[in-house]
Short mmCIF file of C-alpha atoms and ligand atoms in Angstrom, two decimals:
data_model
loop_
_atom_site.label_atom_id
_atom_site.label_comp_id
_atom_site.label_asym_id
_atom_site.label_seq_id
_atom_site.Cartn_x
_atom_site.Cartn_y
_atom_site.Cartn_z
CA MET A 1 133.76 72.14 84.95
CA HIS A 2 135.39 69.49 87.05
CA ARG A 3 132.55 68.12 89.17
CA LEU A 4 128.78 68.60 88.56
CA LEU A 5 126.30 67.49 91.15
CA ILE A 6 122.84 66.28 90.13
CA THR A 7 120.35 65.74 92.96
CA GLY A 8 117.15 63.70 92.31
CA ALA A 9 119.30 61.49 89.97
CA ALA A 10 117.02 58.56 90.31
CA GLY A 11 113.92 60.49 89.27
CA GLY A 12 112.42 60.89 85.81
CA LEU A 13 114.47 63.96 84.86
CA GLY A 14 117.47 62.88 86.80
CA ARG A 15 117.86 59.63 84.82
CA VAL A 16 117.69 61.52 81.58
CA MET A 17 120.02 64.37 82.66
CA ARG A 18 122.55 61.81 84.12
CA GLU A 19 123.20 60.84 80.40
CA LYS A 20 122.67 64.22 78.59
CA LEU A 21 124.80 66.33 80.92
CA ARG A 22 127.78 64.12 80.75
CA PRO A 23 129.74 66.37 78.44
CA LEU A 24 129.48 69.19 80.99
CA ALA A 25 131.94 67.91 83.62
CA ASP A 26 134.80 65.51 84.12
CA ILE A 27 132.92 63.92 86.98
CA ILE A 28 129.20 63.72 87.50
CA ARG A 29 128.14 63.28 91.17
CA LEU A 30 124.77 61.72 91.51
CA SER A 31 122.54 61.77 94.55
CA ASP A 32 119.10 60.61 95.63
CA ILE A 33 117.39 58.61 98.37
CA ALA A 34 116.30 56.11 95.78
CA ASP A 35 118.48 53.53 94.09
CA MET A 36 120.66 54.97 91.28
CA GLY A 37 122.34 51.76 90.11
CA ASP A 38 126.04 51.45 89.56
CA ALA A 39 128.35 54.33 88.90
CA ALA A 40 130.03 54.62 85.41
CA PRO A 41 133.77 55.47 85.41
CA HIS A 42 133.02 59.20 85.24
CA GLU A 43 130.34 59.08 87.99
CA GLU A 44 130.19 59.22 91.76
CA ILE A 45 127.12 57.95 93.52
CA MET A 46 126.40 59.55 96.83
CA PRO A 47 122.93 58.62 98.35
CA CYS A 48 121.80 61.34 100.56
CA ASP A 49 118.50 62.55 102.18
CA LEU A 50 118.26 66.31 101.34
CA GLY A 51 116.73 66.81 104.77
CA ASP A 52 119.98 65.70 106.49
CA GLU A 53 122.03 68.84 106.89
CA ALA A 54 125.41 67.22 107.62
CA ALA A 55 125.01 64.79 104.64
CA VAL A 56 124.15 67.66 102.27
CA LEU A 57 127.22 69.61 103.44
CA LYS A 58 129.39 66.64 102.45
CA LEU A 59 127.52 66.17 99.23
CA VAL A 60 128.18 69.72 97.92
CA GLU A 61 131.93 69.72 98.89
CA GLY A 62 134.14 69.79 95.89
CA CYS A 63 131.34 70.56 93.35
CA ASP A 64 131.62 73.26 90.75
CA GLY A 65 128.04 73.25 89.74
CA ILE A 66 124.64 71.83 90.97
CA VAL A 67 121.59 70.83 89.10
CA HIS A 68 119.04 70.54 91.87
CA LEU A 69 116.25 68.13 90.78
CA GLY A 70 115.76 66.31 94.07
CA GLY A 71 112.68 66.56 96.21
CA VAL A 72 108.97 65.88 96.14
CA SER A 73 107.62 66.67 92.60
CA VAL A 74 103.90 66.52 92.91
CA GLU A 75 101.19 67.59 95.56
CA GLN A 76 101.64 65.75 98.81
CA SER A 77 101.05 66.32 102.47
CA PHE A 78 102.97 69.09 104.17
CA ASP A 79 105.00 66.57 106.26
CA LYS A 80 106.28 64.91 103.05
CA ILE A 81 107.04 68.21 101.27
CA LEU A 82 108.77 69.76 104.42
CA ASN A 83 111.81 67.37 104.48
CA GLY A 84 112.95 67.48 100.84
CA ASN A 85 111.67 70.71 99.56
CA ILE A 86 111.99 73.15 102.51
CA GLN A 87 114.58 71.72 104.87
CA GLY A 88 116.44 70.24 101.78
CA VAL A 89 116.58 73.59 100.00
CA TYR A 90 117.89 75.35 103.04
CA ASN A 91 120.46 72.67 103.55
CA LEU A 92 121.63 72.93 99.96
CA TYR A 93 122.06 76.69 99.97
CA GLU A 94 123.90 76.53 103.37
CA ALA A 95 126.17 73.79 101.89
CA ALA A 96 126.74 75.88 98.78
CA ARG A 97 127.62 78.93 100.99
CA ALA A 98 130.15 76.79 102.89
CA HIS A 99 131.77 75.47 99.77
CA SER A 100 132.57 78.38 97.44
CA GLN A 101 129.07 78.90 96.14
CA PRO A 102 128.89 76.72 93.00
CA ARG A 103 126.32 77.87 90.47
CA ILE A 104 122.94 76.25 90.95
CA VAL A 105 120.17 75.40 88.44
CA PHE A 106 117.03 75.05 90.60
CA ALA A 107 114.19 73.00 89.22
CA SER A 108 111.22 75.10 90.23
CA SER A 109 107.79 74.64 88.75
CA ASN A 110 104.91 76.21 86.91
CA HIS A 111 102.98 75.30 90.05
CA THR A 112 104.37 78.54 91.64
CA ILE A 113 101.88 80.36 89.32
CA GLY A 114 99.31 77.60 88.71
CA PHE A 115 96.41 79.70 89.79
CA TYR A 116 96.86 82.14 86.84
CA ARG A 117 94.32 81.56 84.08
CA GLN A 118 95.44 80.17 80.76
CA ASP A 119 94.46 83.43 78.93
CA GLU A 120 96.96 85.42 81.09
CA TYR A 121 100.44 86.01 79.65
CA LEU A 122 103.02 86.08 82.42
CA THR A 123 106.31 87.71 82.97
CA PRO A 124 108.63 86.42 85.67
CA ASP A 125 108.08 89.58 87.87
CA MET A 126 104.42 88.94 88.37
CA PRO A 127 103.34 87.78 91.81
CA MET A 128 103.34 84.04 92.58
CA LYS A 129 100.03 82.26 92.71
CA PRO A 130 100.86 78.72 93.85
CA ASP A 131 98.28 76.13 93.24
CA GLY A 132 99.11 73.78 96.26
CA LEU A 133 101.64 73.07 99.03
CA TYR A 134 104.04 71.67 96.44
CA GLY A 135 103.84 74.98 94.56
CA VAL A 136 104.35 76.84 97.88
CA SER A 137 107.51 74.77 98.47
CA LYS A 138 108.81 75.88 95.15
CA CYS A 139 108.01 79.49 96.00
CA PHE A 140 110.19 78.97 99.11
CA GLY A 141 113.06 77.48 96.97
CA GLU A 142 112.83 80.53 94.69
CA ALA A 143 112.86 82.91 97.67
CA MET A 144 115.97 81.11 99.08
CA ALA A 145 117.72 81.55 95.69
CA SER A 146 116.96 85.23 95.75
CA LEU A 147 118.00 85.67 99.36
CA TYR A 148 121.37 83.97 98.86
CA HIS A 149 121.89 85.98 95.77
CA SER A 150 121.19 89.29 97.40
CA LYS A 151 123.02 88.60 100.64
CA PHE A 152 126.00 86.45 99.38
CA GLY A 153 126.11 86.75 95.63
CA GLN A 154 125.14 83.00 95.11
CA GLU A 155 124.15 82.56 91.48
CA THR A 156 121.06 80.44 90.66
CA ALA A 157 118.94 79.92 87.53
CA ILE A 158 115.43 79.56 88.82
CA VAL A 159 113.84 77.37 86.14
CA ARG A 160 110.07 77.24 86.35
CA ILE A 161 109.64 74.04 84.42
CA GLY A 162 106.37 73.45 82.63
CA SER A 163 106.13 69.82 81.75
CA CYS A 164 109.44 68.14 80.92
CA PHE A 165 108.64 64.81 79.53
CA ALA A 166 109.42 62.85 76.41
CA GLU A 167 106.23 64.19 74.93
CA PRO A 168 103.15 66.12 76.09
CA ALA A 169 100.66 63.82 77.78
CA ASN A 170 97.60 65.91 77.39
CA HIS A 171 96.32 69.10 75.60
CA ARG A 172 97.34 71.39 78.56
CA MET A 173 100.90 70.27 78.13
CA LEU A 174 100.89 71.58 74.43
CA SER A 175 101.47 74.86 76.19
CA THR A 176 103.69 73.79 79.08
CA TRP A 177 105.92 71.20 77.45
CA MET A 178 109.67 71.34 77.28
CA SER A 179 111.73 68.76 75.54
CA HIS A 180 114.58 67.07 77.18
CA ASP A 181 117.03 68.39 74.73
CA ASP A 182 115.82 71.98 75.34
CA PHE A 183 116.23 71.56 79.05
CA THR A 184 119.66 70.15 78.54
CA ASP A 185 120.64 73.21 76.39
CA LEU A 186 119.24 75.57 79.00
CA ILE A 187 121.30 73.99 81.68
CA ARG A 188 124.41 74.23 79.55
CA ARG A 189 123.76 77.91 78.92
CA CYS A 190 123.29 78.54 82.61
CA PHE A 191 126.73 77.17 83.33
CA LEU A 192 128.47 78.79 80.34
CA VAL A 193 127.07 82.38 80.48
CA PRO A 194 129.79 84.69 82.01
CA ARG A 195 127.39 86.22 84.57
CA LEU A 196 124.25 84.43 85.67
CA GLY A 197 122.84 86.38 88.53
CA CYS A 198 119.50 84.94 89.74
CA PRO A 199 117.00 85.07 86.81
CA ILE A 200 113.62 83.34 86.68
CA VAL A 201 113.52 81.32 83.36
CA TRP A 202 110.32 79.73 82.06
CA GLY A 203 111.27 76.10 81.29
CA VAL A 204 109.40 75.68 78.21
CA SER A 205 110.01 74.79 74.52
CA ASP A 206 109.22 76.98 71.47
CA ASN A 207 105.49 75.95 71.63
CA ASP A 208 102.89 77.95 69.64
CA GLY A 209 100.50 78.52 72.50
CA THR A 210 102.86 79.62 75.26
CA TRP A 211 101.62 81.53 78.30
CA TRP A 212 105.01 82.78 79.33
CA ASP A 213 107.31 85.57 78.26
CA ASN A 214 110.97 84.53 78.40
CA SER A 215 112.43 87.80 77.00
CA ALA A 216 114.03 88.73 80.42
CA ALA A 217 116.14 85.63 80.06
CA SER A 218 117.36 86.30 76.51
CA PHE A 219 120.82 87.14 77.95
CA LEU A 220 121.39 83.43 78.39
CA GLY A 221 121.42 82.87 74.63
CA TRP A 222 119.07 79.94 75.05
CA LYS A 223 117.08 79.15 71.96
CA PRO A 224 114.58 76.30 72.57
CA LYS A 225 114.18 74.29 69.34
CA ALA A 226 111.21 71.90 69.95
CA ASN A 227 107.62 72.78 69.40
CA SER A 228 104.79 70.74 70.88
CA GLU A 229 102.62 71.22 67.75
CA SER A 230 104.30 68.17 66.20
CA PHE A 231 102.41 66.08 68.93
CA ARG A 232 98.88 67.66 68.46
CA GLU A 233 97.68 65.24 65.84
CA GLY A 234 98.72 62.25 67.87
CA LEU A 235 97.11 63.66 71.01
CA ASP A 236 93.85 64.57 69.24
CA ALA A 237 93.71 61.00 68.00
CA ARG A 238 94.18 59.52 71.53
CA MET A 239 91.96 61.88 73.56
CA THR A 240 89.47 64.66 73.23
CA PRO A 241 90.61 68.17 74.39
CA PRO A 242 89.25 69.20 77.81
CA PRO A 243 85.92 71.17 77.72
CA ALA A 244 86.12 74.86 78.44
CA ASP A 245 85.05 74.47 82.05
CA HIS A 246 87.66 71.83 82.85
CA PRO A 247 90.57 72.77 85.19
CA ASN A 248 93.05 71.74 82.43
CA ALA A 249 91.47 74.29 80.06
CA ILE A 250 91.14 77.10 82.74
CA TRP A 251 94.17 77.13 85.03
CA GLN A 252 97.88 77.13 84.06
CA GLY A 253 98.42 74.60 86.80
CA GLY A 254 95.71 72.36 85.49
CA MET A 255 94.54 69.56 87.73
CA PHE A 256 96.97 70.61 90.59
CA THR A 257 94.44 73.41 91.34
CA GLN A 258 91.94 70.71 92.36
CA ASP A 259 94.12 68.82 94.91
CA PRO A 260 92.96 68.92 98.51
CA ILE A 261 95.36 69.66 101.35
CA HIS A 262 96.57 66.14 101.73
CA LYS A 263 96.93 64.98 105.32
CA ASP A 264 98.99 61.68 104.92
P1 LIG B 301 110.76 62.78 90.23
O1 LIG B 301 109.75 62.68 91.38
O2 LIG B 301 110.76 61.70 89.21
O3 LIG B 301 112.22 62.91 90.87
C1 LIG B 301 112.56 63.48 92.06
C2 LIG B 301 113.57 62.66 92.77
O4 LIG B 301 113.89 63.29 93.93
C3 LIG B 301 113.17 61.27 93.13
O5 LIG B 301 114.04 60.28 92.52
C4 LIG B 301 113.16 61.17 94.63
O6 LIG B 301 113.61 59.92 95.09
C5 LIG B 301 114.16 62.32 95.03
N1 LIG B 301 113.88 62.80 96.32
C6 LIG B 301 112.67 63.06 96.91
N2 LIG B 301 112.77 63.50 98.15
C7 LIG B 301 114.08 63.43 98.40
C8 LIG B 301 114.94 63.67 99.62
N3 LIG B 301 114.28 64.09 100.69
N4 LIG B 301 116.22 63.58 99.48
C9 LIG B 301 116.85 63.15 98.30
N5 LIG B 301 116.10 62.93 97.18
C10 LIG B 301 114.75 63.00 97.24
O7 LIG B 301 110.60 64.24 89.62
P2 LIG B 301 111.06 64.68 88.17
O8 LIG B 301 109.87 64.71 87.21
O9 LIG B 301 112.30 64.07 87.77
O10 LIG B 301 111.32 66.29 88.42
C11 LIG B 301 112.67 66.66 88.94
C12 LIG B 301 112.62 68.08 89.55
O11 LIG B 301 111.94 68.91 88.60
C13 LIG B 301 111.70 68.11 90.76
O12 LIG B 301 112.21 68.99 91.66
C14 LIG B 301 110.32 68.67 90.21
O13 LIG B 301 109.62 69.35 91.25
C15 LIG B 301 110.85 69.58 89.13
N6 LIG B 301 109.88 69.75 88.12
C16 LIG B 301 109.60 68.73 87.21
C17 LIG B 301 108.73 68.89 86.12
C18 LIG B 301 108.55 67.89 85.13
O14 LIG B 301 107.77 68.10 84.19
N7 LIG B 301 109.21 66.66 85.19
C19 LIG B 301 107.89 70.10 86.09
C20 LIG B 301 108.16 71.05 87.05
C21 LIG B 301 109.15 70.90 88.02
C1 LIG B 302 105.38 69.58 87.95
O1 LIG B 302 105.80 70.40 88.75
C2 LIG B 302 105.58 68.23 88.22
O2 LIG B 302 106.75 67.90 88.86
C3 LIG B 302 105.41 67.35 87.01
O3 LIG B 302 105.25 65.92 87.38
C4 LIG B 302 104.23 67.78 86.10
O4 LIG B 302 103.01 67.48 86.76
C5 LIG B 302 104.42 69.31 85.82
O5 LIG B 302 104.60 70.02 86.92
C6 LIG B 302 103.11 69.78 85.05
O6 LIG B 302 102.58 70.71 85.47
O7 LIG B 302 102.76 69.22 84.02
#
């Protein structure tokens, strides 16, 4: 494609995808409210608050694809979540509608279903069970993707990311972990497949103890290669697994289920 937009480009995943997605487009447009450093020759830097409707309209103009990583990424107060994850997602979909509906990869989260137990095996059509206001905001994003698909034909890959880091940070993440390379491959498939539609995809590597059934997304031709088992020995050496009555051993969303409703 000619121009790919990455929002949240200053964040943990944004900084990784800035490099890894480079072969996907002639120009990578990067956006965030935080500092993104200098632009390389193939890059455009466009700082933008996702809550600013006019700015997001300009941001999306001329883009052929969007990887939407921007927004609040952990449990916070409703006020903080509202701007980036609710108003911001509305602004993004309205901007896409105004500018030829570029395909969107939406970074949703396992916290849309965090209040399922770890012994439950989930398909994407099961009801949401968010584990906090952050999870609720991702449910809103998924609903926006579905609405704009049904009403306008906007295509979105809703990727319910588990835990996408260099390596799993605890025993729960042995089930939720997705490698950066697997996420990169998934994004590539979402832009290459002839017809995307609006699937929910579990963003998880080929881990032994998965809780999620990705068979409905097999049409993408995505074959995750990494397996978190290679980290188990190192994790066991660093920390003891959580006891059976610990939130990280009970709930798919782990400790997010224990957050209060933050007020500031
Ligand atoms: P992050 O918190 O490191 O990055 C998010 C970026 O969004 C930050 O650079 C932040 O400045 C920017 N941002 C926040 N509010 C904004 C606003 N109003 N306008 C513009 N930019 C704004 O998060 P990370 O880990 O890079 O995650 C990226 C996306 O993937 C997030 O949407 C997160 O919810 C989602 N995700 C990530 C997971 C992971 O394991 N890393 C798991 C599940 C979902
Ligand atoms: C998320 O949604 C967060 O953005 C990320 O920081 C991790 O906490 C991840 O979920 C997780 O559940 O491990």
